[in-house]
């Protein structure tokens, strides 16, 4: 049985460029902080990766802070930039953001999943300065937030803007400068790099206090010896990720949605080109995921960061989806190397599953 991997929003397959960079870095014995020849060789690899990430996402290399992943990058931004400020976040944000700050204030979203800008402005206007956390793209529905509009509201009310760009990075054109954001979180493995590396990009002049003070690495903003092989793979993946490939993935996504003929959650809003959240009423998501998995089709019921739980998602509930339906939605997310027949293969397996479920219910 051949398998078809359609769970890219949980983790993208490793790009060959990232694999090659990681293997080369594994052979370097030096610590990037050492001043001898081997240390300098390691430092060159580290700074090359920093430059690759900076070039792809529109910032200065010195403003790239490497972390263990986006969860740490989000926490560094929220604890560092949110000090002395109210922290506001959209109701559909990733748990890495929602659980990073105590006293977090939630901003509602509209039924299409986009942040309610009127509600955001009302909260910003009624209180002391804030840090606003807004994800570029939702990990479960693919819905894109209107970041430029959010940025303008933040500037009007003296708020800082932190963007969790994990799902959009490498799939859509993305620039810290063009967004006007104050910080931006990235994860290597969501763009075809390795797991265990991420970054926080900072607007020039911002210097958040370190969560891990350590030995002064990353300009004192994140202690600990840098995970050089993972970071080298991160840089290579950032450079190789081509947002121009979005057109091909969008065509496959559209074919899946048209062929399935099911409600698509978030369909009324701009979305990632690779993501569909399909609702099959009466069929629990767990049942669907397991049945498709047994047939070689890898999808998920939503975020892969919820301790393995398969349950109604806070994202769908925040969008106003009824609880009994929210538990019946699966996420199909196409990877960068999705085969050209991915839609055809998905629809064949999905139709067979629906037939089995219908016969069982009869």
Short mmCIF file of C-alpha atoms in Angstrom, two decimals:
data_model
loop_
_atom_site.label_atom_id
_atom_site.label_comp_id
_atom_site.label_asym_id
_atom_site.label_seq_id
_atom_site.Cartn_x
_atom_site.Cartn_y
_atom_site.Cartn_z
CA UNK A 1 0.00 0.00 0.00
CA UNK A 2 1.41 3.35 -1.02
CA UNK A 3 0.87 6.19 1.40
CA UNK A 4 -0.07 9.79 0.70
CA UNK A 5 1.12 12.37 3.22
CA UNK A 6 -1.30 15.31 3.50
CA UNK A 7 -0.43 16.64 6.96
CA UNK A 8 2.06 19.35 6.03
CA UNK A 9 0.70 21.84 8.55
CA UNK A 10 1.87 19.47 11.28
CA UNK A 11 5.28 19.07 9.65
CA UNK A 12 6.56 19.41 6.10
CA UNK A 13 8.74 16.69 4.55
CA UNK A 14 12.42 17.52 4.74
CA UNK A 15 13.76 19.35 1.69
CA UNK A 16 16.88 17.85 0.08
CA UNK A 17 18.67 21.19 0.43
CA UNK A 18 18.04 21.12 4.18
CA UNK A 19 19.23 17.53 4.48
CA UNK A 20 22.48 18.33 2.67
CA UNK A 21 23.15 21.38 4.84
CA UNK A 22 22.50 19.40 8.01
CA UNK A 23 24.83 16.58 7.02
CA UNK A 24 27.62 19.04 6.25
CA UNK A 25 27.11 20.80 9.60
CA UNK A 26 27.21 17.51 11.49
CA UNK A 27 30.84 17.09 10.45
CA UNK A 28 31.89 20.37 12.08
CA UNK A 29 33.30 19.78 15.58
CA UNK A 30 33.64 23.41 16.59
CA UNK A 31 31.41 25.48 18.83
CA UNK A 32 30.25 28.66 17.05
CA UNK A 33 31.37 30.67 20.11
CA UNK A 34 34.95 29.37 19.98
CA UNK A 35 37.54 31.63 18.36
CA UNK A 36 39.84 28.93 16.94
CA UNK A 37 39.63 27.71 13.36
CA UNK A 38 36.98 25.02 13.94
CA UNK A 39 34.88 27.45 15.94
CA UNK A 40 35.13 30.04 13.19
CA UNK A 41 34.06 27.44 10.61
CA UNK A 42 30.99 26.66 12.70
CA UNK A 43 30.30 30.37 13.11
CA UNK A 44 30.37 30.84 9.33
CA UNK A 45 27.70 28.16 8.92
CA UNK A 46 25.60 29.74 11.66
CA UNK A 47 25.81 33.20 10.14
CA UNK A 48 25.13 31.88 6.64
CA UNK A 49 21.87 30.40 7.93
CA UNK A 50 21.06 33.65 9.71
CA UNK A 51 21.55 35.51 6.44
CA UNK A 52 19.37 33.03 4.53
CA UNK A 53 16.50 33.44 6.98
CA UNK A 54 16.88 37.23 7.03
CA UNK A 55 16.92 37.44 3.23
CA UNK A 56 13.80 35.30 2.86
CA UNK A 57 11.77 37.14 5.49
CA UNK A 58 12.80 40.76 5.11
CA UNK A 59 14.93 41.69 8.09
CA UNK A 60 18.56 42.28 9.04
CA UNK A 61 20.63 39.20 9.94
CA UNK A 62 21.47 40.74 13.33
CA UNK A 63 17.74 40.79 14.12
CA UNK A 64 17.30 37.01 13.69
CA UNK A 65 17.29 35.19 17.04
CA UNK A 66 17.56 31.42 16.63
CA UNK A 67 15.44 29.35 19.05
CA UNK A 68 14.40 25.72 19.51
CA UNK A 69 11.21 26.34 17.56
CA UNK A 70 8.25 28.65 17.18
CA UNK A 71 6.88 27.86 20.63
CA UNK A 72 10.01 29.33 22.19
CA UNK A 73 10.03 32.20 19.70
CA UNK A 74 6.45 33.10 20.59
CA UNK A 75 7.21 32.88 24.31
CA UNK A 76 10.30 35.08 23.91
CA UNK A 77 8.26 37.72 22.09
CA UNK A 78 5.36 37.65 24.53
CA UNK A 79 7.45 37.70 27.70
CA UNK A 80 10.01 40.14 26.33
CA UNK A 81 7.88 42.59 24.35
CA UNK A 82 4.76 42.17 26.46
CA UNK A 83 6.44 43.20 29.72
CA UNK A 84 4.42 46.07 31.20
CA UNK A 85 1.78 45.79 28.46
CA UNK A 86 -1.57 44.13 28.09
CA UNK A 87 -1.28 41.06 25.88
CA UNK A 88 -4.07 40.62 23.34
CA UNK A 89 -4.48 37.61 21.06
CA UNK A 90 -7.00 36.35 18.56
CA UNK A 91 -9.31 33.61 19.80
CA UNK A 92 -8.02 31.21 17.14
CA UNK A 93 -4.31 31.59 17.95
CA UNK A 94 -2.10 28.54 18.43
CA UNK A 95 -1.81 27.17 22.00
CA UNK A 96 1.85 28.26 21.96
CA UNK A 97 0.55 31.84 22.07
CA UNK A 98 -2.57 31.33 24.15
CA UNK A 99 -0.63 29.64 26.95
CA UNK A 100 2.39 31.94 26.93
CA UNK A 101 0.96 34.84 28.92
CA UNK A 102 -1.07 35.08 32.09
CA UNK A 103 -4.03 37.43 31.93
CA UNK A 104 -4.26 37.16 28.16
CA UNK A 105 -7.21 39.03 26.63
CA UNK A 106 -8.88 37.28 23.69
CA UNK A 107 -10.07 39.14 20.60
CA UNK A 108 -13.01 37.41 18.87
CA UNK A 109 -12.94 36.34 15.26
CA UNK A 110 -15.61 36.64 12.60
CA UNK A 111 -17.43 33.55 11.31
CA UNK A 112 -14.92 33.33 8.45
CA UNK A 113 -12.07 33.08 10.97
CA UNK A 114 -10.52 36.50 10.49
CA UNK A 115 -9.89 38.71 13.50
CA UNK A 116 -12.75 41.09 14.33
CA UNK A 117 -11.06 44.44 13.67
CA UNK A 118 -13.82 46.48 15.29
CA UNK A 119 -13.48 44.44 18.48
CA UNK A 120 -9.70 44.83 18.37
CA UNK A 121 -9.89 48.59 17.97
CA UNK A 122 -12.37 48.89 20.83
CA UNK A 123 -10.05 46.97 23.17
CA UNK A 124 -6.96 48.90 22.03
CA UNK A 125 -8.72 52.21 22.62
CA UNK A 126 -9.82 51.24 26.13
CA UNK A 127 -6.73 50.76 28.23
CA UNK A 128 -2.94 51.04 28.46
CA UNK A 129 -0.59 50.08 25.61
CA UNK A 130 -0.76 46.49 24.42
CA UNK A 131 1.10 43.76 22.62
CA UNK A 132 -1.17 42.27 19.95
CA UNK A 133 -0.52 38.68 18.85
CA UNK A 134 -1.96 37.78 15.45
CA UNK A 135 -1.07 34.70 13.45
CA UNK A 136 -0.45 35.17 9.75
CA UNK A 137 -2.35 32.01 8.85
CA UNK A 138 -4.37 29.65 10.99
CA UNK A 139 -2.91 26.18 11.30
CA UNK A 140 -6.28 24.40 11.20
CA UNK A 141 -8.27 26.31 8.57
CA UNK A 142 -5.57 28.14 6.63
CA UNK A 143 -7.45 31.43 7.11
CA UNK A 144 -5.24 34.50 6.69
CA UNK A 145 -5.62 37.41 9.09
CA UNK A 146 -5.67 40.97 7.64
CA UNK A 147 -2.24 41.75 9.07
CA UNK A 148 -1.79 45.13 7.40
CA UNK A 149 -5.08 46.34 8.84
CA UNK A 150 -4.11 44.97 12.24
CA UNK A 151 -0.73 46.71 11.99
CA UNK A 152 -2.39 50.07 11.26
CA UNK A 153 -4.64 49.70 14.30
CA UNK A 154 -1.63 48.85 16.44
CA UNK A 155 0.26 51.91 15.24
CA UNK A 156 -2.76 54.14 15.83
CA UNK A 157 -3.00 53.03 19.45
CA UNK A 158 0.68 52.66 20.33
CA UNK A 159 0.56 48.87 20.42
CA UNK A 160 3.26 46.42 19.42
CA UNK A 161 2.44 43.63 16.94
CA UNK A 162 3.79 40.09 17.17
CA UNK A 163 3.03 37.75 14.28
CA UNK A 164 3.12 33.97 14.52
CA UNK A 165 4.06 33.32 10.89
CA UNK A 166 4.68 29.59 11.20
CA UNK A 167 2.13 28.39 8.65
CA UNK A 168 2.53 31.20 6.13
CA UNK A 169 6.34 31.15 6.04
CA UNK A 170 7.61 29.59 2.85
CA UNK A 171 4.11 29.28 1.43
CA UNK A 172 3.33 32.95 0.87
CA UNK A 173 5.54 36.02 0.35
CA UNK A 174 6.33 37.32 3.82
CA UNK A 175 8.44 40.26 5.00
CA UNK A 176 8.82 41.64 8.50
CA UNK A 177 9.47 45.11 7.08
CA UNK A 178 6.53 45.08 4.69
CA UNK A 179 4.18 43.81 7.38
CA UNK A 180 5.27 46.55 9.73
CA UNK A 181 5.32 44.02 12.55
CA UNK A 182 7.55 44.31 15.60
CA UNK A 183 8.37 40.60 15.76
CA UNK A 184 7.70 37.45 13.80
CA UNK A 185 7.99 33.79 14.84
CA UNK A 186 9.16 31.02 12.49
CA UNK A 187 9.55 27.24 12.66
CA UNK A 188 11.99 25.35 10.44
CA UNK A 189 10.00 22.15 10.10
CA UNK A 190 6.92 23.93 8.79
CA UNK A 191 8.86 24.99 5.67
CA UNK A 192 10.74 21.79 4.93
CA UNK A 193 13.54 22.15 7.45
CA UNK A 194 14.29 19.98 10.49
CA UNK A 195 12.38 19.84 13.73
CA UNK A 196 14.02 21.61 16.66
CA UNK A 197 14.92 24.96 15.11
CA UNK A 198 12.99 28.21 14.91
CA UNK A 199 13.56 31.94 15.03
CA UNK A 200 12.20 35.20 16.31
CA UNK A 201 12.69 38.11 13.91
CA UNK A 202 12.79 41.54 15.53
CA UNK A 203 12.23 45.07 14.35
CA UNK A 204 15.50 47.03 14.59
CA UNK A 205 15.88 48.57 18.02
CA UNK A 206 13.89 45.96 19.92
CA UNK A 207 15.86 43.91 22.42
CA UNK A 208 13.59 41.62 24.49
CA UNK A 209 14.97 40.18 27.69
CA UNK A 210 16.15 36.59 27.29
CA UNK A 211 14.06 33.72 28.58
CA UNK A 212 17.28 31.67 28.68
CA UNK A 213 20.11 34.05 29.63
CA UNK A 214 22.87 31.44 29.34
CA UNK A 215 26.29 32.37 28.02
CA UNK A 216 25.37 35.34 25.88
CA UNK A 217 24.73 33.58 22.58
CA UNK A 218 22.40 35.20 20.03
CA UNK A 219 23.49 38.68 21.18
CA UNK A 220 22.40 37.84 24.72
CA UNK A 221 18.79 37.20 23.68
CA UNK A 222 18.87 33.40 23.81
CA UNK A 223 21.52 31.47 25.74
CA UNK A 224 22.75 27.99 24.96
CA UNK A 225 25.02 26.61 22.24
CA UNK A 226 23.22 26.92 18.93
CA UNK A 227 21.91 23.65 17.40
CA UNK A 228 24.09 24.10 14.35
CA UNK A 229 22.92 21.19 12.14
CA UNK A 230 19.25 22.09 12.69
CA UNK A 231 19.90 25.78 12.09
CA UNK A 232 21.89 25.02 8.92
CA UNK A 233 18.95 22.99 7.66
CA UNK A 234 16.61 25.83 8.63
CA UNK A 235 18.57 28.33 6.57
CA UNK A 236 18.70 26.04 3.55
CA UNK A 237 14.96 25.34 3.77
CA UNK A 238 14.16 29.05 4.04
CA UNK A 239 16.19 29.73 0.92
CA UNK A 240 14.68 26.79 -1.00
CA UNK A 241 11.04 27.43 -0.05
CA UNK A 242 9.41 29.02 -3.07
CA UNK A 243 6.11 30.84 -2.52
CA UNK A 244 5.64 30.72 -6.31
CA UNK A 245 4.78 27.02 -5.90
CA UNK A 246 1.55 28.10 -4.22
CA UNK A 247 -0.31 28.12 -7.52
CA UNK A 248 0.18 24.38 -8.04
CA UNK A 249 -0.85 23.55 -4.47
CA UNK A 250 -3.89 25.83 -4.69
CA UNK A 251 -5.06 23.97 -7.80
CA UNK A 252 -4.77 20.64 -5.96
CA UNK A 253 -6.57 22.08 -2.92
CA UNK A 254 -9.40 23.41 -5.10
CA UNK A 255 -9.75 20.02 -6.82
CA UNK A 256 -10.00 18.28 -3.43
CA UNK A 257 -12.67 20.69 -2.21
CA UNK A 258 -14.70 20.53 -5.42
CA UNK A 259 -14.53 16.76 -5.60
CA UNK A 260 -15.36 16.16 -1.95
CA UNK A 261 -18.43 18.37 -2.12
CA UNK A 262 -18.30 19.04 1.64
CA UNK A 263 -18.53 22.26 3.63
CA UNK A 264 -15.12 23.94 3.84
CA UNK A 265 -14.59 25.83 7.08
CA UNK A 266 -13.14 29.27 6.41
CA UNK A 267 -13.94 29.14 2.69
CA UNK A 268 -15.19 32.73 2.73
CA UNK A 269 -11.83 34.17 3.73
CA UNK A 270 -8.41 34.30 2.06
CA UNK A 271 -6.58 31.07 2.93
CA UNK A 272 -3.30 29.29 2.57
CA UNK A 273 -3.00 27.62 -0.83
CA UNK A 274 -2.40 24.18 0.67
CA UNK A 275 -5.05 23.89 3.40
CA UNK A 276 -8.62 22.58 3.54
CA UNK A 277 -10.72 22.04 6.64
CA UNK A 278 -13.45 19.65 5.53
CA UNK A 279 -16.60 19.00 7.54
CA UNK A 280 -18.33 15.60 7.29
CA UNK A 281 -21.39 15.87 9.57
CA UNK A 282 -22.08 12.82 11.68
CA UNK A 283 -18.58 11.35 11.28
CA UNK A 284 -16.28 12.04 14.23
CA UNK A 285 -12.92 13.39 13.16
CA UNK A 286 -11.10 10.61 15.01
CA UNK A 287 -13.04 8.00 13.03
CA UNK A 288 -12.20 9.70 9.77
CA UNK A 289 -8.52 10.15 10.57
CA UNK A 290 -8.09 6.52 11.60
CA UNK A 291 -10.05 5.15 8.64
CA UNK A 292 -8.04 7.23 6.18
CA UNK A 293 -4.79 6.30 7.91
CA UNK A 294 -5.56 2.60 7.53
CA UNK A 295 -5.99 3.26 3.81
CA UNK A 296 -2.61 5.01 3.64
CA UNK A 297 -3.83 8.60 3.70
CA UNK A 298 -2.26 10.84 6.34
CA UNK A 299 -4.45 13.76 7.45
CA UNK A 300 -5.29 15.23 10.85
CA UNK A 301 -8.15 16.64 12.85
CA UNK A 302 -6.43 19.96 13.50
CA UNK A 303 -3.41 21.10 15.45
CA UNK A 304 -0.71 18.49 15.99
CA UNK A 305 0.28 20.29 19.22
CA UNK A 306 -2.66 19.27 21.40
CA UNK A 307 -1.11 16.29 23.18
CA UNK A 308 -2.44 13.81 20.64
CA UNK A 309 -6.04 14.62 21.49
CA UNK A 310 -8.73 14.39 18.84
CA UNK A 311 -11.54 16.69 19.90
CA UNK A 312 -13.57 19.70 18.86
CA UNK A 313 -11.10 22.49 18.21
CA UNK A 314 -11.08 25.85 19.95
CA UNK A 315 -10.48 27.38 16.51
CA UNK A 316 -13.70 26.06 15.03
CA UNK A 317 -15.69 26.82 18.16
CA UNK A 318 -14.41 30.41 18.11
CA UNK A 319 -15.65 30.68 14.51
CA UNK A 320 -19.14 29.73 15.66
CA UNK A 321 -19.15 26.17 14.38
CA UNK A 322 -21.56 24.09 16.45
CA UNK A 323 -19.76 21.72 18.86
CA UNK A 324 -21.35 18.62 17.31
CA UNK A 325 -20.04 19.68 13.91
CA UNK A 326 -16.66 21.00 15.07
CA UNK A 327 -15.79 17.48 16.15
CA UNK A 328 -16.39 16.21 12.61
CA UNK A 329 -13.83 18.27 10.72
CA UNK A 330 -10.52 17.06 9.32
CA UNK A 331 -7.59 19.08 8.00
CA UNK A 332 -6.01 18.27 4.67
CA UNK A 333 -2.71 20.13 4.19
CA UNK A 334 -0.67 19.57 1.06
CA UNK A 335 3.14 19.41 1.41
CA UNK A 336 5.63 21.16 -0.84
CA UNK A 337 6.28 17.88 -2.67
CA UNK A 338 2.67 16.78 -3.08
CA UNK A 339 2.34 14.56 -6.15
CA UNK A 340 0.36 15.84 -9.10
CA UNK A 341 -2.28 13.15 -8.55
CA UNK A 342 -2.73 14.01 -4.86
CA UNK A 343 -6.30 15.27 -5.30
CA UNK A 344 -7.34 12.25 -7.34
CA UNK A 345 -5.88 9.83 -4.82
CA UNK A 346 -7.40 11.66 -1.86
CA UNK A 347 -10.86 11.72 -3.39
CA UNK A 348 -10.73 8.01 -4.20
CA UNK A 349 -9.80 7.01 -0.67
CA UNK A 350 -12.12 9.57 0.91
CA UNK A 351 -15.11 8.38 -1.15
CA UNK A 352 -14.46 4.78 -0.13
CA UNK A 353 -14.33 5.82 3.52
CA UNK A 354 -17.60 7.72 3.24
CA UNK A 355 -19.21 4.69 1.64
CA UNK A 356 -18.10 2.42 4.48
CA UNK A 357 -19.34 4.88 7.10
CA UNK A 358 -22.71 5.20 5.33
CA UNK A 359 -23.15 1.42 5.18
CA UNK A 360 -22.22 1.09 8.83
CA UNK A 361 -24.81 3.72 9.79
CA UNK A 362 -27.56 2.13 7.68
#
